[in-house]
Amino acid sequence: MKNFNPADNIQDLQYFGEFGGVNPSISDSSTYTFLSAKTMFDTFEGNMEGCYLYSRHSSPSNLYLDKALAAMEGTETANVSASGMGAITPTLLQLCGSGDHIVSSRTIYGGTYAFLKNFTPRLGITTTFVDITKLDVVEAAITAETKVLYCETVSNPLLEVADIDGLAKIAKRHNLKLVVDNTFSPLSVSPAKLGADIVIHSLTKYINGSSDTVGGVTCASQEFIDSLKNVNNGASMLLGPTMDSLRSASVMKNLRTLHIRMKQHSHNAMYLAQRFEKDGLKTVYPGLESHPSHEIYKTMINPEYGFGGMMTLDVGTLDKANALMELMQSKNLGYLAVSLGFYKTLFSAPGTSTSSEIPMEEQIEMGLTDGLIRFSIGLDNDIERTYQMMKACMMELEILKSKATQTA
Ligand code: PLP
């Protein structure tokens, strides 16, 4: 990953609007005219580079954002979509058909888990869920039918770290595609540079960063993206999860500040994780030495963007978790809301929200406890002040006791 800086790659792209505007013009059209019928035919056949046909296939605004996100991930190209699930589901359906098999991390976003567990079996695609941190277990789950290895760089919600380099080697050995959802760690980790074949993001989160839209992207080779958009058999073209041009233009503007935001999210999360761990709370954050994958994660990241903005605290019981979240919200420390990557801290109890699709016994097996709160730490200016305010909430609810009581 040496010499690869994703933010510099984005900055090096230059676009102008139709009248010399500093932002590219927004293509506010669903369909495009042709001067000749022959050009229209050739465009349908995929033989006319630079011609637009219909906006479900591609639009100038979406192509600008595709290009920026491909530059960020270091892939040949990309395809934006209307949501993260709108990127994940066509990608997997393009790679797998009836009779095929997927080996997936068991700690993934609940919607992806539900898609693999409940939906794809209807199409004859089966999935084995494994502990992705154990490379021998991953390899042992591969069968003659396996086509895809699927994981999240940093998993939702347990913040397990996938050894992408190790997984890529397994994928190569067995001729599989390694698909990595990098939603939690944009800029920090560049999975394609570590050997992933396809990198996916829910743009809804850090990349857009303003919690005003859903969006997604698949970053991959030109060949794979062309197959996704193929008018005859492309899963994105035929299922239709197209991002609207007005939205892609607004996501593009927010992408411009991603590097500044990621540094601040990481700084704030590291600060709080260190303080709360010291206070004796069960704290999970990949930047802490106590995190089981801290050492490997250190070798994977572009260090200037840090260990990311996601952290979990286990406060013991669901009742305590709920009380703490309500109290913190009432003190304006953040919002009791799912999602992540907002300027304000967001918190939720994953067992009863974003991971509720995962059956209780499987939640227990993967270590998803009742009292777990997932935090997406915001861009707070004075994080010591935030820490003191959070701590006061915890003392009020007797989740943390005062120093004097603790030593007594
Ligand atoms: N991947 C991860 C890691 C997520 O957290 C989410 C949503 O929470 C998704 C994918 C799905 O993205 P979207 O909600 O944009 O469809």
GROMACS .gro file of C-alpha atoms and ligand atoms in nm:
model
  424
    1MET     CA    1   0.000   0.000   0.000
    2LYS     CA    2   0.308   0.223   0.004
    3ASN     CA    3   0.272   0.534  -0.214
    4PHE     CA    4  -0.102   0.481  -0.247
    5ASN     CA    5  -0.295   0.765  -0.090
    6PRO     CA    6  -0.667   0.742  -0.163
    7ALA     CA    7  -0.743   1.105  -0.074
    8ASP     CA    8  -0.466   1.232  -0.305
    9ASN     CA    9  -0.607   1.017  -0.583
   10ILE     CA   10  -0.947   1.181  -0.542
   11GLN     CA   11  -0.791   1.526  -0.529
   12ASP     CA   12  -0.597   1.467  -0.850
   13LEU     CA   13  -0.919   1.434  -1.050
   14GLN     CA   14  -1.040   1.751  -1.214
   15TYR     CA   15  -1.389   1.822  -1.345
   16PHE     CA   16  -1.554   2.133  -1.482
   17GLY     CA   17  -1.916   2.217  -1.536
   18GLU     CA   18  -2.064   2.288  -1.877
   19PHE     CA   19  -2.002   2.663  -1.844
   20GLY     CA   20  -1.670   2.637  -1.667
   21GLY     CA   21  -1.838   2.586  -1.329
   22VAL     CA   22  -1.615   2.450  -1.052
   23ASN     CA   23  -1.858   2.163  -0.999
   24PRO     CA   24  -1.951   1.932  -1.283
   25SER     CA   25  -2.291   1.995  -1.440
   26ILE     CA   26  -2.572   1.771  -1.321
   27SER     CA   27  -2.725   1.559  -1.596
   28ASP     CA   28  -3.094   1.608  -1.523
   29SER     CA   29  -3.218   1.366  -1.789
   30SER     CA   30  -3.333   1.007  -1.794
   31THR     CA   31  -3.283   0.967  -2.168
   32TYR     CA   32  -3.046   1.102  -2.434
   33THR     CA   33  -3.090   1.201  -2.797
   34PHE     CA   34  -2.888   1.063  -3.088
   35LEU     CA   35  -2.810   1.243  -3.410
   36SER     CA   36  -2.823   0.917  -3.601
   37ALA     CA   37  -3.010   0.591  -3.560
   38LYS     CA   38  -2.688   0.401  -3.625
   39THR     CA   39  -2.519   0.561  -3.319
   40MET     CA   40  -2.817   0.460  -3.106
   41PHE     CA   41  -2.785   0.099  -3.224
   42ASP     CA   42  -2.410   0.098  -3.161
   43THR     CA   43  -2.460   0.241  -2.813
   44PHE     CA   44  -2.706  -0.038  -2.732
   45GLU     CA   45  -2.447  -0.287  -2.846
   46GLY     CA   46  -2.194  -0.124  -2.611
   47ASN     CA   47  -1.974   0.001  -2.895
   48MET     CA   48  -1.998   0.377  -2.843
   49GLU     CA   49  -1.768   0.500  -2.570
   50GLY     CA   50  -1.886   0.833  -2.426
   51CYS     CA   51  -2.244   0.810  -2.555
   52TYR     CA   52  -2.531   0.796  -2.309
   53LEU     CA   53  -2.843   0.598  -2.372
   54TYR     CA   54  -3.065   0.587  -2.067
   55SER     CA   55  -2.986   0.685  -1.709
   56ARG     CA   56  -3.054   0.342  -1.554
   57HIS     CA   57  -2.750   0.228  -1.750
   58SER     CA   58  -2.528   0.529  -1.684
   59SER     CA   59  -2.537   0.905  -1.664
   60PRO     CA   60  -2.261   1.167  -1.674
   61SER     CA   61  -2.316   1.260  -1.307
   62ASN     CA   62  -2.295   0.898  -1.194
   63LEU     CA   63  -1.984   0.841  -1.401
   64TYR     CA   64  -1.809   1.133  -1.227
   65LEU     CA   65  -1.880   0.978  -0.889
   66ASP     CA   66  -1.784   0.630  -1.019
   67LYS     CA   67  -1.451   0.769  -1.127
   68ALA     CA   68  -1.380   0.939  -0.795
   69LEU     CA   69  -1.467   0.629  -0.592
   70ALA     CA   70  -1.261   0.404  -0.820
   71ALA     CA   71  -0.969   0.644  -0.769
   72MET     CA   72  -1.023   0.623  -0.394
   73GLU     CA   73  -1.021   0.242  -0.390
   74GLY     CA   74  -0.757   0.199  -0.659
   75THR     CA   75  -0.979  -0.011  -0.888
   76GLU     CA   76  -1.020   0.028  -1.263
   77THR     CA   77  -1.372   0.160  -1.233
   78ALA     CA   78  -1.688   0.159  -1.020
   79ASN     CA   79  -2.066   0.164  -1.037
   80VAL     CA   80  -2.272   0.373  -0.796
   81SER     CA   81  -2.614   0.254  -0.684
   82ALA     CA   82  -2.919   0.378  -0.499
   83SER     CA   83  -2.814   0.216  -0.168
   84GLY     CA   84  -2.547  -0.005  -0.015
   85MET     CA   85  -2.779  -0.304  -0.049
   86GLY     CA   86  -2.830  -0.193  -0.410
   87ALA     CA   87  -2.456  -0.252  -0.459
   88ILE     CA   88  -2.421  -0.571  -0.252
   89THR     CA   89  -2.713  -0.769  -0.391
   90PRO     CA   90  -2.647  -0.725  -0.768
   91THR     CA   91  -2.275  -0.786  -0.715
   92LEU     CA   92  -2.339  -1.120  -0.546
   93LEU     CA   93  -2.609  -1.217  -0.795
   94GLN     CA   94  -2.374  -1.135  -1.082
   95LEU     CA   95  -2.107  -1.362  -0.934
   96CYS     CA   96  -2.332  -1.652  -0.827
   97GLY     CA   97  -2.613  -1.853  -0.979
   98SER     CA   98  -2.812  -2.159  -0.884
   99GLY     CA   99  -2.591  -2.429  -0.728
  100ASP     CA  100  -2.318  -2.184  -0.625
  101HIS     CA  101  -2.190  -2.134  -0.273
  102ILE     CA  102  -2.059  -1.836  -0.075
  103VAL     CA  103  -1.832  -1.837   0.231
  104SER     CA  104  -1.918  -1.530   0.435
  105SER     CA  105  -1.813  -1.374   0.760
  106ARG     CA  106  -2.084  -1.432   1.020
  107THR     CA  107  -2.044  -1.082   1.164
  108ILE     CA  108  -2.176  -0.866   0.884
  109TYR     CA  109  -2.446  -0.602   0.849
  110GLY     CA  110  -2.785  -0.757   0.936
  111GLY     CA  111  -2.936  -0.680   0.594
  112THR     CA  112  -2.653  -0.856   0.411
  113TYR     CA  113  -2.682  -1.147   0.653
  114ALA     CA  114  -3.058  -1.171   0.588
  115PHE     CA  115  -3.001  -1.157   0.211
  116LEU     CA  116  -2.755  -1.447   0.225
  117LYS     CA  117  -2.939  -1.648   0.486
  118ASN     CA  118  -3.301  -1.603   0.376
  119PHE     CA  119  -3.317  -1.470   0.022
  120THR     CA  120  -3.041  -1.623  -0.192
  121PRO     CA  121  -3.137  -1.985  -0.100
  122ARG     CA  122  -3.461  -1.916  -0.297
  123LEU     CA  123  -3.234  -1.879  -0.600
  124GLY     CA  124  -3.031  -2.192  -0.522
  125ILE     CA  125  -2.734  -2.002  -0.375
  126THR     CA  126  -2.616  -2.122  -0.034
  127THR     CA  127  -2.387  -1.959   0.220
  128THR     CA  128  -2.168  -2.091   0.499
  129PHE     CA  129  -2.110  -1.833   0.773
  130VAL     CA  130  -1.772  -1.850   0.942
  131ASP     CA  131  -1.552  -1.671   1.192
  132ILE     CA  132  -1.362  -1.463   0.936
  133THR     CA  133  -1.070  -1.403   1.171
  134LYS     CA  134  -0.978  -1.774   1.155
  135LEU     CA  135  -0.822  -1.830   0.814
  136ASP     CA  136  -0.808  -2.210   0.858
  137VAL     CA  137  -1.182  -2.217   0.932
  138VAL     CA  138  -1.248  -2.000   0.625
  139GLU     CA  139  -1.047  -2.229   0.400
  140ALA     CA  140  -1.209  -2.543   0.541
  141ALA     CA  141  -1.556  -2.407   0.450
  142ILE     CA  142  -1.470  -2.379   0.079
  143THR     CA  143  -1.631  -2.643  -0.145
  144ALA     CA  144  -1.610  -2.720  -0.517
  145GLU     CA  145  -1.918  -2.496  -0.559
  146THR     CA  146  -1.779  -2.192  -0.377
  147LYS     CA  147  -1.751  -1.880  -0.592
  148VAL     CA  148  -1.721  -1.595  -0.343
  149LEU     CA  149  -1.549  -1.508  -0.015
  150TYR     CA  150  -1.745  -1.224   0.147
  151CYS     CA  151  -1.651  -1.005   0.443
  152GLU     CA  152  -1.648  -0.655   0.587
  153THR     CA  153  -1.307  -0.499   0.654
  154VAL     CA  154  -1.424  -0.400   1.000
  155SER     CA  155  -1.741  -0.588   1.081
  156ASN     CA  156  -2.078  -0.453   1.179
  157PRO     CA  157  -2.135  -0.443   1.474
  158LEU     CA  158  -1.857  -0.634   1.652
  159LEU     CA  159  -1.565  -0.451   1.489
  160GLU     CA  160  -1.386  -0.773   1.400
  161VAL     CA  161  -1.110  -0.715   1.147
  162ALA     CA  162  -1.072  -0.929   0.836
  163ASP     CA  163  -0.714  -1.010   0.734
  164ILE     CA  164  -0.770  -0.907   0.373
  165ASP     CA  165  -0.425  -1.005   0.254
  166GLY     CA  166  -0.464  -1.355   0.406
  167LEU     CA  167  -0.815  -1.392   0.265
  168ALA     CA  168  -0.698  -1.277  -0.080
  169LYS     CA  169  -0.435  -1.550  -0.082
  170ILE     CA  170  -0.700  -1.812   0.000
  171ALA     CA  171  -0.930  -1.668  -0.269
  172LYS     CA  172  -0.652  -1.688  -0.530
  173ARG     CA  173  -0.565  -2.046  -0.432
  174HIS     CA  174  -0.926  -2.156  -0.482
  175ASN     CA  175  -1.007  -1.930  -0.775
  176LEU     CA  176  -1.273  -1.734  -0.581
  177LYS     CA  177  -1.366  -1.368  -0.587
  178LEU     CA  178  -1.295  -1.183  -0.262
  179VAL     CA  179  -1.570  -0.926  -0.207
  180VAL     CA  180  -1.509  -0.676   0.074
  181ASP     CA  181  -1.758  -0.430   0.221
  182ASN     CA  182  -1.536  -0.138   0.329
  183THR     CA  183  -1.817   0.084   0.463
  184PHE     CA  184  -1.665   0.123   0.813
  185SER     CA  185  -1.314   0.211   0.695
  186PRO     CA  186  -1.303   0.435   0.387
  187LEU     CA  187  -0.955   0.584   0.325
  188SER     CA  188  -0.819   0.401   0.632
  189VAL     CA  189  -0.813   0.070   0.446
  190SER     CA  190  -0.778   0.012   0.072
  191PRO     CA  191  -0.890  -0.351   0.030
  192ALA     CA  192  -0.817  -0.374  -0.344
  193LYS     CA  193  -0.455  -0.284  -0.270
  194LEU     CA  194  -0.448  -0.573  -0.023
  195GLY     CA  195  -0.579  -0.817  -0.284
  196ALA     CA  196  -0.960  -0.788  -0.278
  197ASP     CA  197  -1.128  -0.829  -0.618
  198ILE     CA  198  -1.435  -0.617  -0.546
  199VAL     CA  199  -1.484  -0.340  -0.288
  200ILE     CA  200  -1.828  -0.224  -0.183
  201HIS     CA  201  -1.946   0.073   0.021
  202SER     CA  202  -2.271   0.191   0.162
  203LEU     CA  203  -2.221   0.558   0.066
  204THR     CA  204  -2.499   0.631   0.315
  205LYS     CA  205  -2.237   0.627   0.592
  206TYR     CA  206  -1.897   0.802   0.608
  207ILE     CA  207  -1.854   0.876   0.239
  208ASN     CA  208  -2.162   1.095   0.212
  209GLY     CA  209  -2.141   1.178   0.581
  210SER     CA  210  -2.449   1.397   0.614
  211SER     CA  211  -2.718   1.133   0.677
  212ASP     CA  212  -2.939   1.285   0.407
  213THR     CA  213  -2.943   0.999   0.157
  214VAL     CA  214  -2.880   0.631   0.098
  215GLY     CA  215  -2.632   0.527  -0.168
  216GLY     CA  216  -2.385   0.255  -0.258
  217VAL     CA  217  -2.097   0.164  -0.486
  218THR     CA  218  -1.923  -0.140  -0.628
  219CYS     CA  219  -1.556  -0.078  -0.714
  220ALA     CA  220  -1.401  -0.341  -0.941
  221SER     CA  221  -1.239  -0.419  -1.275
  222GLN     CA  222  -1.381  -0.272  -1.596
  223GLU     CA  223  -1.477  -0.623  -1.700
  224PHE     CA  224  -1.685  -0.687  -1.388
  225ILE     CA  225  -1.856  -0.346  -1.391
  226ASP     CA  226  -1.937  -0.391  -1.761
  227SER     CA  227  -2.094  -0.727  -1.676
  228LEU     CA  228  -2.306  -0.566  -1.399
  229LYS     CA  229  -2.433  -0.305  -1.648
  230ASN     CA  230  -2.481  -0.540  -1.942
  231VAL     CA  231  -2.822  -0.472  -2.099
  232ASN     CA  232  -2.888  -0.843  -2.155
  233ASN     CA  233  -2.775  -1.006  -1.833
  234GLY     CA  234  -2.630  -0.746  -1.596
  235ALA     CA  235  -2.775  -0.763  -1.243
  236SER     CA  236  -2.748  -0.386  -1.186
  237MET     CA  237  -2.898  -0.299  -1.523
  238LEU     CA  238  -3.183  -0.548  -1.488
  239LEU     CA  239  -3.265  -0.513  -1.118
  240GLY     CA  240  -3.242  -0.135  -1.150
  241PRO     CA  241  -3.094   0.003  -0.824
  242THR     CA  242  -2.976   0.318  -1.001
  243MET     CA  243  -2.861   0.626  -0.814
  244ASP     CA  244  -3.030   0.949  -0.919
  245SER     CA  245  -2.801   1.207  -1.083
  246LEU     CA  246  -2.901   1.485  -0.842
  247ARG     CA  247  -2.797   1.263  -0.554
  248SER     CA  248  -2.471   1.151  -0.703
  249ALA     CA  249  -2.379   1.518  -0.756
  250SER     CA  250  -2.447   1.589  -0.388
  251VAL     CA  251  -2.257   1.280  -0.266
  252MET     CA  252  -1.965   1.393  -0.482
  253LYS     CA  253  -1.953   1.730  -0.303
  254ASN     CA  254  -1.949   1.560   0.036
  255LEU     CA  255  -1.673   1.322  -0.076
  256ARG     CA  256  -1.444   1.627  -0.100
  257THR     CA  257  -1.418   1.652   0.279
  258LEU     CA  258  -1.400   1.280   0.361
  259HIS     CA  259  -1.028   1.286   0.446
  260ILE     CA  260  -1.072   1.567   0.700
  261ARG     CA  261  -1.377   1.402   0.852
  262MET     CA  262  -1.217   1.056   0.882
  263LYS     CA  263  -0.920   1.200   1.069
  264GLN     CA  264  -1.149   1.371   1.319
  265HIS     CA  265  -1.379   1.068   1.360
  266SER     CA  266  -1.072   0.851   1.426
  267HIS     CA  267  -0.915   1.099   1.666
  268ASN     CA  268  -1.235   1.133   1.869
  269ALA     CA  269  -1.309   0.758   1.878
  270MET     CA  270  -0.954   0.674   1.986
  271TYR     CA  271  -0.974   0.933   2.264
  272LEU     CA  272  -1.303   0.802   2.403
  273ALA     CA  273  -1.204   0.435   2.364
  274GLN     CA  274  -0.882   0.490   2.560
  275ARG     CA  275  -1.059   0.682   2.835
  276PHE     CA  276  -1.350   0.441   2.878
  277GLU     CA  277  -1.122   0.136   2.872
  278LYS     CA  278  -0.916   0.297   3.146
  279ASP     CA  279  -1.236   0.357   3.342
  280GLY     CA  280  -1.295  -0.020   3.337
  281LEU     CA  281  -1.569  -0.040   3.072
  282LYS     CA  282  -1.559  -0.328   2.823
  283THR     CA  283  -1.452  -0.127   2.519
  284VAL     CA  284  -1.395  -0.256   2.168
  285TYR     CA  285  -1.202  -0.034   1.926
  286PRO     CA  286  -0.949  -0.155   1.669
  287GLY     CA  287  -0.707   0.120   1.778
  288LEU     CA  288  -0.678  -0.027   2.130
  289GLU     CA  289  -0.395  -0.269   2.198
  290SER     CA  290  -0.651  -0.494   2.368
  291HIS     CA  291  -0.836  -0.545   2.037
  292PRO     CA  292  -0.760  -0.901   1.919
  293SER     CA  293  -0.675  -0.779   1.567
  294HIS     CA  294  -0.498  -0.456   1.664
  295GLU     CA  295  -0.156  -0.566   1.536
  296ILE     CA  296  -0.283  -0.688   1.199
  297TYR     CA  297  -0.508  -0.384   1.156
  298LYS     CA  298  -0.208  -0.158   1.217
  299THR     CA  299  -0.038  -0.315   0.915
  300MET     CA  300  -0.350  -0.273   0.700
  301ILE     CA  301  -0.434   0.094   0.749
  302ASN     CA  302  -0.320   0.413   0.582
  303PRO     CA  303  -0.208   0.548   0.923
  304GLU     CA  304  -0.297   0.913   0.869
  305TYR     CA  305  -0.671   0.826   0.864
  306GLY     CA  306  -0.651   0.628   1.186
  307PHE     CA  307  -0.852   0.337   1.319
  308GLY     CA  308  -1.194   0.477   1.230
  309GLY     CA  309  -1.489   0.623   1.416
  310MET     CA  310  -1.669   0.308   1.532
  311MET     CA  311  -1.650   0.187   1.889
  312THR     CA  312  -1.857  -0.041   2.111
  313LEU     CA  313  -1.913  -0.031   2.485
  314ASP     CA  314  -2.074  -0.312   2.678
  315VAL     CA  315  -2.272  -0.168   2.968
  316GLY     CA  316  -2.399  -0.503   3.100
  317THR     CA  317  -2.769  -0.524   3.022
  318LEU     CA  318  -3.013  -0.408   2.756
  319ASP     CA  319  -3.202  -0.202   3.017
  320LYS     CA  320  -2.885  -0.015   3.108
  321ALA     CA  321  -2.794   0.029   2.743
  322ASN     CA  322  -3.138   0.174   2.666
  323ALA     CA  323  -3.133   0.404   2.969
  324LEU     CA  324  -2.786   0.532   2.882
  325MET     CA  325  -2.875   0.599   2.520
  326GLU     CA  326  -3.190   0.789   2.620
  327LEU     CA  327  -3.001   0.995   2.876
  328MET     CA  328  -2.717   1.075   2.635
  329GLN     CA  329  -2.969   1.185   2.374
  330SER     CA  330  -3.148   1.408   2.625
  331LYS     CA  331  -2.811   1.576   2.700
  332ASN     CA  332  -2.758   1.630   2.326
  333LEU     CA  333  -2.451   1.405   2.317
  334GLY     CA  334  -2.579   1.238   2.004
  335TYR     CA  335  -2.879   1.062   1.861
  336LEU     CA  336  -3.032   0.723   1.937
  337ALA     CA  337  -3.029   0.620   1.574
  338VAL     CA  338  -2.893   0.348   1.349
  339SER     CA  339  -2.643   0.427   1.074
  340LEU     CA  340  -2.301   0.586   1.105
  341GLY     CA  341  -2.063   0.848   0.974
  342PHE     CA  342  -2.271   1.153   1.076
  343TYR     CA  343  -2.118   1.473   1.223
  344LYS     CA  344  -2.305   1.395   1.542
  345THR     CA  345  -2.247   1.079   1.746
  346LEU     CA  346  -2.503   0.806   1.672
  347PHE     CA  347  -2.568   0.515   1.906
  348SER     CA  348  -2.784   0.203   1.899
  349ALA     CA  349  -2.802  -0.139   2.061
  350PRO     CA  350  -2.729  -0.365   1.762
  351GLY     CA  351  -2.894  -0.677   1.908
  352THR     CA  352  -3.232  -0.504   1.890
  353SER     CA  353  -3.171  -0.289   1.581
  354THR     CA  354  -2.920  -0.329   1.297
  355SER     CA  355  -2.847  -0.695   1.376
  356SER     CA  356  -3.197  -0.800   1.483
  357GLU     CA  357  -3.219  -1.009   1.163
  358ILE     CA  358  -2.962  -1.242   1.319
  359PRO     CA  359  -3.131  -1.509   1.535
  360MET     CA  360  -3.070  -1.480   1.911
  361GLU     CA  361  -2.870  -1.804   1.943
  362GLU     CA  362  -2.638  -1.691   1.662
  363GLN     CA  363  -2.601  -1.347   1.823
  364ILE     CA  364  -2.489  -1.519   2.143
  365GLU     CA  365  -2.245  -1.743   1.957
  366MET     CA  366  -2.080  -1.451   1.780
  367GLY     CA  367  -2.048  -1.256   2.105
  368LEU     CA  368  -2.319  -0.998   2.040
  369THR     CA  369  -2.427  -0.926   2.395
  370ASP     CA  370  -2.744  -0.755   2.519
  371GLY     CA  371  -2.567  -0.462   2.680
  372LEU     CA  372  -2.362  -0.375   2.372
  373ILE     CA  373  -2.392  -0.020   2.241
  374ARG     CA  374  -2.248   0.062   1.900
  375PHE     CA  375  -2.121   0.417   1.870
  376SER     CA  376  -2.043   0.607   1.555
  377ILE     CA  377  -1.838   0.883   1.712
  378GLY     CA  378  -1.908   1.228   1.572
  379LEU     CA  379  -1.690   1.522   1.477
  380ASP     CA  380  -1.712   1.692   1.820
  381ASN     CA  381  -1.469   1.980   1.854
  382ASP     CA  382  -1.376   1.926   2.221
  383ILE     CA  383  -1.374   1.552   2.281
  384GLU     CA  384  -1.259   1.581   2.645
  385ARG     CA  385  -1.577   1.781   2.712
  386THR     CA  386  -1.780   1.508   2.540
  387TYR     CA  387  -1.603   1.242   2.748
  388GLN     CA  388  -1.684   1.423   3.072
  389MET     CA  389  -2.049   1.459   2.972
  390MET     CA  390  -2.077   1.091   2.871
  391LYS     CA  391  -1.908   0.986   3.192
  392ALA     CA  392  -2.151   1.194   3.397
  393CYS     CA  393  -2.440   1.007   3.229
  394MET     CA  394  -2.276   0.675   3.314
  395MET     CA  395  -2.226   0.776   3.677
  396GLU     CA  396  -2.587   0.889   3.705
  397LEU     CA  397  -2.699   0.543   3.588
  398GLU     CA  398  -2.433   0.368   3.799
  399ILE     CA  399  -2.273   0.213   3.492
  400LEU     CA  400  -1.954   0.380   3.606
  401LYS     CA  401  -1.894   0.453   3.970
  402SER     CA  402  -1.689   0.744   4.095
  403LYS     CA  403  -1.317   0.674   4.152
  404ALA     CA  404  -1.369   0.690   4.528
  405THR     CA  405  -1.641   0.420   4.519
  406GLN     CA  406  -1.441   0.206   4.279
  407THR     CA  407  -1.139   0.185   4.504
  408ALA     CA  408  -1.347   0.137   4.818
  409PLP     N1  409  -2.288  -0.252   0.469
  409PLP     C1  410  -2.273  -0.210   0.595
  409PLP     C2  411  -2.147  -0.241   0.669
  409PLP     C3  412  -2.376  -0.139   0.658
  409PLP     O1  413  -2.361  -0.097   0.784
  409PLP     C4  414  -2.496  -0.112   0.584
  409PLP     C5  415  -2.609  -0.040   0.646
  409PLP     O2  416  -2.615  -0.017   0.763
  409PLP     C6  417  -2.506  -0.159   0.453
  409PLP     C7  418  -2.400  -0.227   0.399
  409PLP     C8  419  -2.629  -0.134   0.372
  409PLP     O3  420  -2.626  -0.007   0.320
  409PLP     P1  421  -2.757   0.079   0.279
  409PLP     O4  422  -2.835   0.100   0.405
  409PLP     O5  423  -2.701   0.203   0.221
  409PLP     O6  424  -2.834  -0.003   0.181
   0.00000   0.00000   0.00000
